[in-house]
mmCIF file with all atom_site columns, C-alpha atoms in Angstrom:
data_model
loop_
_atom_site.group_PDB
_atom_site.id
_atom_site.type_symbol
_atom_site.label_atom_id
_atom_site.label_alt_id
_atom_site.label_comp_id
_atom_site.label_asym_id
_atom_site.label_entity_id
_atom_site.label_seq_id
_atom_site.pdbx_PDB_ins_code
_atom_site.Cartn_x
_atom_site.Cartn_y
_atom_site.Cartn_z
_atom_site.occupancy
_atom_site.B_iso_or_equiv
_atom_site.pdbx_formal_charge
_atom_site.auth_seq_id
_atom_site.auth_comp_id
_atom_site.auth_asym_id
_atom_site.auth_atom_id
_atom_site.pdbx_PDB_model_num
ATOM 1   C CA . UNK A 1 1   ? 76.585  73.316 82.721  1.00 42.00 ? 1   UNK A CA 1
ATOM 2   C CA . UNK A 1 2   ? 78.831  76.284 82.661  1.00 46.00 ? 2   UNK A CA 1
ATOM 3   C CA . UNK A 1 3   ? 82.050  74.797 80.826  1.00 50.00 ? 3   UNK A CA 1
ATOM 4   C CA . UNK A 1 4   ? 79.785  73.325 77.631  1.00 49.00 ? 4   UNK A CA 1
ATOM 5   C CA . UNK A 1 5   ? 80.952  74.776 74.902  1.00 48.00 ? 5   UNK A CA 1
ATOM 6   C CA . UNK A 1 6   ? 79.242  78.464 74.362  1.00 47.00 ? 6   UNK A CA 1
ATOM 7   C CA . UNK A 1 7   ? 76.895  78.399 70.900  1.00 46.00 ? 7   UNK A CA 1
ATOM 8   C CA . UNK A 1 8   ? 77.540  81.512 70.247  1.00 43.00 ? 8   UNK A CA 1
ATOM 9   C CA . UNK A 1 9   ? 81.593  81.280 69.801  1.00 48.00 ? 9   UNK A CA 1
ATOM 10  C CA . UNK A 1 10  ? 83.424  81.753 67.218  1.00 50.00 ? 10  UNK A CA 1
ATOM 11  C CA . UNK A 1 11  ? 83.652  79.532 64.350  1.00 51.00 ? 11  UNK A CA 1
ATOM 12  C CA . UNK A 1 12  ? 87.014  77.218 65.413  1.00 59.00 ? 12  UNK A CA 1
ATOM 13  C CA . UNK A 1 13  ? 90.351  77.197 63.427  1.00 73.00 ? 13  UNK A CA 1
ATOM 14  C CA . UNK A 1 14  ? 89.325  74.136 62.139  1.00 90.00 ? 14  UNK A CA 1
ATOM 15  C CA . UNK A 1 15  ? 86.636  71.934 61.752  1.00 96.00 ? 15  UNK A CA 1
ATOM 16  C CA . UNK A 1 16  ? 86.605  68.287 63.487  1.00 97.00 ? 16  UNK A CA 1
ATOM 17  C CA . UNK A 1 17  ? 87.181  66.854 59.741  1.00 96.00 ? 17  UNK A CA 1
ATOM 18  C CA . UNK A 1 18  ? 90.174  68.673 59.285  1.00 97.00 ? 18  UNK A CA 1
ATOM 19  C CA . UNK A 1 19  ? 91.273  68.316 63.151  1.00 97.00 ? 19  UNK A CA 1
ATOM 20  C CA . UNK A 1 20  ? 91.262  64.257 62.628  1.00 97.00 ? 20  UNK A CA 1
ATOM 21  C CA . UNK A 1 21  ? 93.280  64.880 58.874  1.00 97.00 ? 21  UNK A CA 1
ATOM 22  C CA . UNK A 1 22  ? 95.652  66.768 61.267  1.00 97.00 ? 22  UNK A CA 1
ATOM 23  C CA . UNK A 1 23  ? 95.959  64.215 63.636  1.00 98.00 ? 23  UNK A CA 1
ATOM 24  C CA . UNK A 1 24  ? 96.403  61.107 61.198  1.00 97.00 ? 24  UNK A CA 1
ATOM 25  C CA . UNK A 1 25  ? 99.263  62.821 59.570  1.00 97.00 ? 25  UNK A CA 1
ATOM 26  C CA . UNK A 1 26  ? 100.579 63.585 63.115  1.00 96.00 ? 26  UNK A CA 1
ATOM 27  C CA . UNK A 1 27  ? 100.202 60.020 63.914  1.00 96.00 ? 27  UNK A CA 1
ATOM 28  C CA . UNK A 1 28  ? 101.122 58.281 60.920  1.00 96.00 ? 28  UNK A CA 1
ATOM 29  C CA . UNK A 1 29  ? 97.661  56.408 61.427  1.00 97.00 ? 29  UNK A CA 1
ATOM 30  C CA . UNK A 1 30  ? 96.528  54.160 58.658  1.00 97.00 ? 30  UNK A CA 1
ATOM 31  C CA . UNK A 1 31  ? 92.781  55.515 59.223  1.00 96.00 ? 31  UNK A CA 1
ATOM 32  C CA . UNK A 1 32  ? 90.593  58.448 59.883  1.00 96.00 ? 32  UNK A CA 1
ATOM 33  C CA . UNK A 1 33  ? 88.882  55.643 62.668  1.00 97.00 ? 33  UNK A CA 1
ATOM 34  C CA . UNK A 1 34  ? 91.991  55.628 64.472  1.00 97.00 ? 34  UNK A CA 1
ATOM 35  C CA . UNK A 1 35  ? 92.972  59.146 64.602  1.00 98.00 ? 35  UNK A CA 1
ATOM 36  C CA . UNK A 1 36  ? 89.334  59.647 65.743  1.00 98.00 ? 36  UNK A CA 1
ATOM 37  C CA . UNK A 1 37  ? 89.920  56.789 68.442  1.00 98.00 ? 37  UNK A CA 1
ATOM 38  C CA . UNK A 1 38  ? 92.717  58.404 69.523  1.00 98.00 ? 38  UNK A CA 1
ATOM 39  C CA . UNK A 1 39  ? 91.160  62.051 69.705  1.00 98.00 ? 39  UNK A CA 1
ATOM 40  C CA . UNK A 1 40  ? 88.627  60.628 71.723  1.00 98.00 ? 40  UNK A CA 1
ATOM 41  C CA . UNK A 1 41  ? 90.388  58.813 74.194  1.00 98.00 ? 41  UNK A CA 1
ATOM 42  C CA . UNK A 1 42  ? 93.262  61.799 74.753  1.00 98.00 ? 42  UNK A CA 1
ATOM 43  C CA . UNK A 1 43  ? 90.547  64.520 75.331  1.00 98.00 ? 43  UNK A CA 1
ATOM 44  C CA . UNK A 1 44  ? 88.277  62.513 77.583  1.00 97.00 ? 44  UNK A CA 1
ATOM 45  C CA . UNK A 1 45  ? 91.239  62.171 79.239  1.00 97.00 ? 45  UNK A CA 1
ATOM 46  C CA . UNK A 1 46  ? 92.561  65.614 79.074  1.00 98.00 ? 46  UNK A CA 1
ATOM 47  C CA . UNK A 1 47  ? 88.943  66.490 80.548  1.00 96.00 ? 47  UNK A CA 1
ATOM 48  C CA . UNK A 1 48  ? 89.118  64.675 83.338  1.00 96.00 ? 48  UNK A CA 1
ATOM 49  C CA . UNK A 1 49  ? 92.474  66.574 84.370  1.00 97.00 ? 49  UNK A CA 1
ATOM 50  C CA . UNK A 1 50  ? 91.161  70.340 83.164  1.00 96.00 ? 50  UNK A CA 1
ATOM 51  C CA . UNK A 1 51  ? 89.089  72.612 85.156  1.00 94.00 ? 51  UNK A CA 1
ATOM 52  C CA . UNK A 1 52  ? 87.814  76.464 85.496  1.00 94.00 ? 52  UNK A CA 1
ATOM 53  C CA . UNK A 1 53  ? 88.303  78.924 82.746  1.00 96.00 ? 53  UNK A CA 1
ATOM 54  C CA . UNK A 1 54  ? 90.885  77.068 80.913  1.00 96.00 ? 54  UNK A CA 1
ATOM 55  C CA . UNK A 1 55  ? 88.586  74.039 80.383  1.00 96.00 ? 55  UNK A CA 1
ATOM 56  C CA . UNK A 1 56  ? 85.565  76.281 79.096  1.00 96.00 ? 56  UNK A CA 1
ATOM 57  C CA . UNK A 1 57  ? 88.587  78.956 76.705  1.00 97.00 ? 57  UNK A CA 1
ATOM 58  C CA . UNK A 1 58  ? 90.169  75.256 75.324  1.00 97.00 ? 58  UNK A CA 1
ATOM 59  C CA . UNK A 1 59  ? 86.593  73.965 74.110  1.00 97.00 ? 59  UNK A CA 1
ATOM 60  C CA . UNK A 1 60  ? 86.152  77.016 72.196  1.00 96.00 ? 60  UNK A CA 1
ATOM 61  C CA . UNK A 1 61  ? 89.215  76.698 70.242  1.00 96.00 ? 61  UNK A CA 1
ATOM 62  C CA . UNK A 1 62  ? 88.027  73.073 69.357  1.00 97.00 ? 62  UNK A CA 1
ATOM 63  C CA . UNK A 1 63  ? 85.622  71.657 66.967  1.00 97.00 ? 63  UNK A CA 1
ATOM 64  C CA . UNK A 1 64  ? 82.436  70.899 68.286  1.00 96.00 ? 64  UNK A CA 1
ATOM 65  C CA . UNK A 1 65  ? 83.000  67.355 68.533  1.00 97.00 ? 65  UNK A CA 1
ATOM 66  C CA . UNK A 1 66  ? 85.884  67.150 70.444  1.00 97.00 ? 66  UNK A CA 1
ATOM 67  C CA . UNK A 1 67  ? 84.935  69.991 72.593  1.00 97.00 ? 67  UNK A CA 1
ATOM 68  C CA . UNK A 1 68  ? 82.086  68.107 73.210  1.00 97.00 ? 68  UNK A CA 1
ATOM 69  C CA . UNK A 1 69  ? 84.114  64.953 74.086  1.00 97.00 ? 69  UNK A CA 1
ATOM 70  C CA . UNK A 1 70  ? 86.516  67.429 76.202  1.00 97.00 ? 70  UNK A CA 1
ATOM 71  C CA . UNK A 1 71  ? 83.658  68.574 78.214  1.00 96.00 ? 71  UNK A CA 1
ATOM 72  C CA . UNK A 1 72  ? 81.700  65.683 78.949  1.00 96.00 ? 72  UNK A CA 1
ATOM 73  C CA . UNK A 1 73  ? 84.061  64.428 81.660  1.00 93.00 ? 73  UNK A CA 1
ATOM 74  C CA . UNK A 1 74  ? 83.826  65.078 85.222  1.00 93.00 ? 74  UNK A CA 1
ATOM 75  C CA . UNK A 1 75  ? 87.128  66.406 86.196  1.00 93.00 ? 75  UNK A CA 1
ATOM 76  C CA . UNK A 1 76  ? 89.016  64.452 88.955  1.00 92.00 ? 76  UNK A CA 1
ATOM 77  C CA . UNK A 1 77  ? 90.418  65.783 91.919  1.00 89.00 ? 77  UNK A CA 1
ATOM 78  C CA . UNK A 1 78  ? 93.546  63.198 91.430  1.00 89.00 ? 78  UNK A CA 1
ATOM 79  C CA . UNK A 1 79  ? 95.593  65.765 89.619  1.00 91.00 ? 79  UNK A CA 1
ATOM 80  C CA . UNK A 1 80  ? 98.047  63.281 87.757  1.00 95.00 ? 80  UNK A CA 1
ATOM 81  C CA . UNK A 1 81  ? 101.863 64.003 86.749  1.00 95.00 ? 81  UNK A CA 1
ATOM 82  C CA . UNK A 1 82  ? 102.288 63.697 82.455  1.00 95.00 ? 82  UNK A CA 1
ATOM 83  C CA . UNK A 1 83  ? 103.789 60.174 82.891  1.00 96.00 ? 83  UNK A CA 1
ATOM 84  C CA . UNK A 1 84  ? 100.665 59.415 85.335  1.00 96.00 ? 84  UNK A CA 1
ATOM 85  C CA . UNK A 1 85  ? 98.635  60.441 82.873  1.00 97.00 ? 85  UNK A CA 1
ATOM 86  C CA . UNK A 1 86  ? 99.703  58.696 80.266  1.00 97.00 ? 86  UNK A CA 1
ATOM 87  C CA . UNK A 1 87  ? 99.769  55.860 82.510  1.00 97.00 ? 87  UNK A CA 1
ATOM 88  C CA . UNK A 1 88  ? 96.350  55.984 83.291  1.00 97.00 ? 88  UNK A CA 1
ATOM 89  C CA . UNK A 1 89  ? 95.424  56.586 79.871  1.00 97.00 ? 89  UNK A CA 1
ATOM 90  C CA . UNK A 1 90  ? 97.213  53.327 78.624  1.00 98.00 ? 90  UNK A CA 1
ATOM 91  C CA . UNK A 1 91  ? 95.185  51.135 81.988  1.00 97.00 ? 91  UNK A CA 1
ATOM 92  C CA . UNK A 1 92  ? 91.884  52.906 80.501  1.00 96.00 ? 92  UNK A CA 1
ATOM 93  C CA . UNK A 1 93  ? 92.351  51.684 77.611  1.00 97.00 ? 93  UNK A CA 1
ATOM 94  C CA . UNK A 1 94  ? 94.090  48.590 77.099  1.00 97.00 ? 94  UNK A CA 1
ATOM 95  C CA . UNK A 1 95  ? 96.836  49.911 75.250  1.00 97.00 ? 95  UNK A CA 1
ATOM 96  C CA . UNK A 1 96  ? 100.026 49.822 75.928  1.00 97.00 ? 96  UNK A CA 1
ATOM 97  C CA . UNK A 1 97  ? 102.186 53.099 77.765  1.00 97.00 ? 97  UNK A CA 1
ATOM 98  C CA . UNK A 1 98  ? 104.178 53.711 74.410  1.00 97.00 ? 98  UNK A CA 1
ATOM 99  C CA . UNK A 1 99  ? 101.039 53.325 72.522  1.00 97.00 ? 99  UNK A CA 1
ATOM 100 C CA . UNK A 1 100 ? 99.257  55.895 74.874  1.00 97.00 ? 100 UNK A CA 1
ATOM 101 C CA . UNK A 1 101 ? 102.094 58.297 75.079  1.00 97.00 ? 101 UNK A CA 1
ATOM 102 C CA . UNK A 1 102 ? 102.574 58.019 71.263  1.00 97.00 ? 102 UNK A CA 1
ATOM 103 C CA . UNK A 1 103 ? 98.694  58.930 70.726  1.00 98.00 ? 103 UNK A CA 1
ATOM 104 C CA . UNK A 1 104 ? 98.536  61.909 73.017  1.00 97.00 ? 104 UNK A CA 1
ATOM 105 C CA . UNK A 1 105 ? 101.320 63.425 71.573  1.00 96.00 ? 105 UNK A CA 1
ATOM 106 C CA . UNK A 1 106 ? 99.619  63.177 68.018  1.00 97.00 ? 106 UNK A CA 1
ATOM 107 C CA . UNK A 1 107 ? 96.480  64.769 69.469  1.00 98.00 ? 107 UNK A CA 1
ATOM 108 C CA . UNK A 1 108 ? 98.097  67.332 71.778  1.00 97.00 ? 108 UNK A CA 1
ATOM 109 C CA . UNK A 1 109 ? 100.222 68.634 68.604  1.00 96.00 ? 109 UNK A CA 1
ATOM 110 C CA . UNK A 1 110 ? 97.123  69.725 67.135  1.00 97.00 ? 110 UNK A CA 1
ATOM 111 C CA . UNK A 1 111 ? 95.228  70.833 70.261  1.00 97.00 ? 111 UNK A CA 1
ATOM 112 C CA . UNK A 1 112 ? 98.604  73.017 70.674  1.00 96.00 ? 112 UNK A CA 1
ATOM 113 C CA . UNK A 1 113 ? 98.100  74.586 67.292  1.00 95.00 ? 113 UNK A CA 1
ATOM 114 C CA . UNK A 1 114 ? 94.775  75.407 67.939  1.00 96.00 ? 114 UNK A CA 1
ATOM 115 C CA . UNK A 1 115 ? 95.039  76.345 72.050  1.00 96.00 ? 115 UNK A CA 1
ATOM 116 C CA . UNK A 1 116 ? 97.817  79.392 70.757  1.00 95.00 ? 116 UNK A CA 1
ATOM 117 C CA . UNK A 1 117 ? 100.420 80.042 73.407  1.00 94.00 ? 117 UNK A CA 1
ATOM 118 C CA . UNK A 1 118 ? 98.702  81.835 75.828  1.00 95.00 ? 118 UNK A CA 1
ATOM 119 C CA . UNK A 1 119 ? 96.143  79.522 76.610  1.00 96.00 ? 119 UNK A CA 1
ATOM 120 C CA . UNK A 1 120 ? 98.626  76.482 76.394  1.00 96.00 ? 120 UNK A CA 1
ATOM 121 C CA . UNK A 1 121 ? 100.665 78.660 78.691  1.00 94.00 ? 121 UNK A CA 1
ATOM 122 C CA . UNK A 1 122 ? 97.501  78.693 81.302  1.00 95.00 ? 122 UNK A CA 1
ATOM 123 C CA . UNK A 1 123 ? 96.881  75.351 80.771  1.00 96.00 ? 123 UNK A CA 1
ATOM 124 C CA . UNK A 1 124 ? 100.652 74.631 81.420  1.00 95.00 ? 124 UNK A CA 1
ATOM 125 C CA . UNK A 1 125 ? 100.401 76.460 84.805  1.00 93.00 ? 125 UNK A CA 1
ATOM 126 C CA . UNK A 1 126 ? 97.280  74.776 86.308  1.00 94.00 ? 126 UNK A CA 1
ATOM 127 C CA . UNK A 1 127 ? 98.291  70.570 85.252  1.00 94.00 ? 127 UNK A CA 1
ATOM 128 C CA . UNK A 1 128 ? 100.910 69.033 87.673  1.00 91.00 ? 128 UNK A CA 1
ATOM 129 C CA . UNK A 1 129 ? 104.326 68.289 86.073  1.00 90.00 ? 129 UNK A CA 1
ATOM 130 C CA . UNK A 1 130 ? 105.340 66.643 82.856  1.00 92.00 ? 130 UNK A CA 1
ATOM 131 C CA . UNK A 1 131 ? 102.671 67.890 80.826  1.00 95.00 ? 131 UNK A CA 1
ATOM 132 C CA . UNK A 1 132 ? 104.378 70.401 78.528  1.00 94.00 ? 132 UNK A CA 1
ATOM 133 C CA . UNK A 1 133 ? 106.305 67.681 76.891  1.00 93.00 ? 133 UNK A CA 1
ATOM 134 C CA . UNK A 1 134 ? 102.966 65.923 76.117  1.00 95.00 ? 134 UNK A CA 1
ATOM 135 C CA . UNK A 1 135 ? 102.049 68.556 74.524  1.00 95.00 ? 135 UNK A CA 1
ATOM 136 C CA . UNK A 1 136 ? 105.324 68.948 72.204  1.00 91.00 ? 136 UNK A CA 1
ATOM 137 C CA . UNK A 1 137 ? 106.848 72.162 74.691  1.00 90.00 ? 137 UNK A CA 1
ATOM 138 C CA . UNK A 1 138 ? 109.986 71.905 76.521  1.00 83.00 ? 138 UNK A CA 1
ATOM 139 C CA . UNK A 1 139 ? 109.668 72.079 80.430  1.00 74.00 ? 139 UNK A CA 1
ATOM 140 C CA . UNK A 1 140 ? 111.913 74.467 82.559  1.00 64.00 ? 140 UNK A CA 1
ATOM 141 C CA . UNK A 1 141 ? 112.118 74.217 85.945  1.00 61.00 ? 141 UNK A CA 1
ATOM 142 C CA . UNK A 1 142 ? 113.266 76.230 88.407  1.00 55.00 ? 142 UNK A CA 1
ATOM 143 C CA . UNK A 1 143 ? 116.688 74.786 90.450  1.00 53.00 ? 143 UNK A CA 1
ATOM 144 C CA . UNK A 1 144 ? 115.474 73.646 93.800  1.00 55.00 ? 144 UNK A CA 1
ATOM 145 C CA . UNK A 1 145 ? 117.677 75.045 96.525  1.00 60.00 ? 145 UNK A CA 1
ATOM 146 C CA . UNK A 1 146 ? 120.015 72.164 98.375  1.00 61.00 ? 146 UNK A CA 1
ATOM 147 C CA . UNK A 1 147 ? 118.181 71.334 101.428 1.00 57.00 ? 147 UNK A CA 1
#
């Protein structure tokens, strides 16, 4: 499939060990487990949202492994708002909305770090609203004229 990961990329910023360090201390999780748990359920997620050329550039800024997880899902063509997102994160899962939204900030924080601003940028400009606060960005909009 053409957004795998490439094998012949260049070696990410970090490796998946350090990328679930990152995201524990982000967290405050007690575990490497859960900061894994939560890496996997926020890019599966993420995955299903993400398409085209931003999908394939954001898997080769990742580890392996959570490219991998990133790239595994079939992308939906119910483009969800940040809040629905989170939303349909937390019915996914179990877990409750504050839980959810609490996680994917921890993992987006990192995935930030390691997207750099121009790709988060991209990324920005292709998911529906709310999104750049997930990801630890503040979100300008445009005034809408009165109608």
């Amino acid at each position: 499939m053409y957004d795998q990961p490439r094998p012949n990329r260049a070696t990410p910023a970090m490796t998946f060990n350090q990328m679930l360090e990152r995201v524990r201390y982000e967290g405050a999780y007690p575990t490497r487990e859960r900061a894994a748990e939560a890496v996997h359920h926020v890019l599966s997620a993420l995955g299903r949202q993400l398409t085209g050329a931003e999908r394939v550039d954001l898997a080769q800024c990742l580890p392996v492994e959570a490219a991998l997880t990133l790239t595994a899902q079939i992308p939906t063509t119910e483009h969800l708002t940040g809040w629905g997102f989170v939303k349909d994160l937390a019915a996914r899962t179990g877990a409750t909305p504050a839980t959810t939204r609490w996680d994917t900030g921890a993992v987006l924080a990192v995935v930030t770090r390691l997207a750099g601003p121009n790709l988060l940028a991209r990324i920005l400009r292709q998911l529906s609203g709310g999104y750049a606060l997930l990801f630890g960005q503040a979100e300008l909009r445009q005034p809408q004229p009165a109608a």
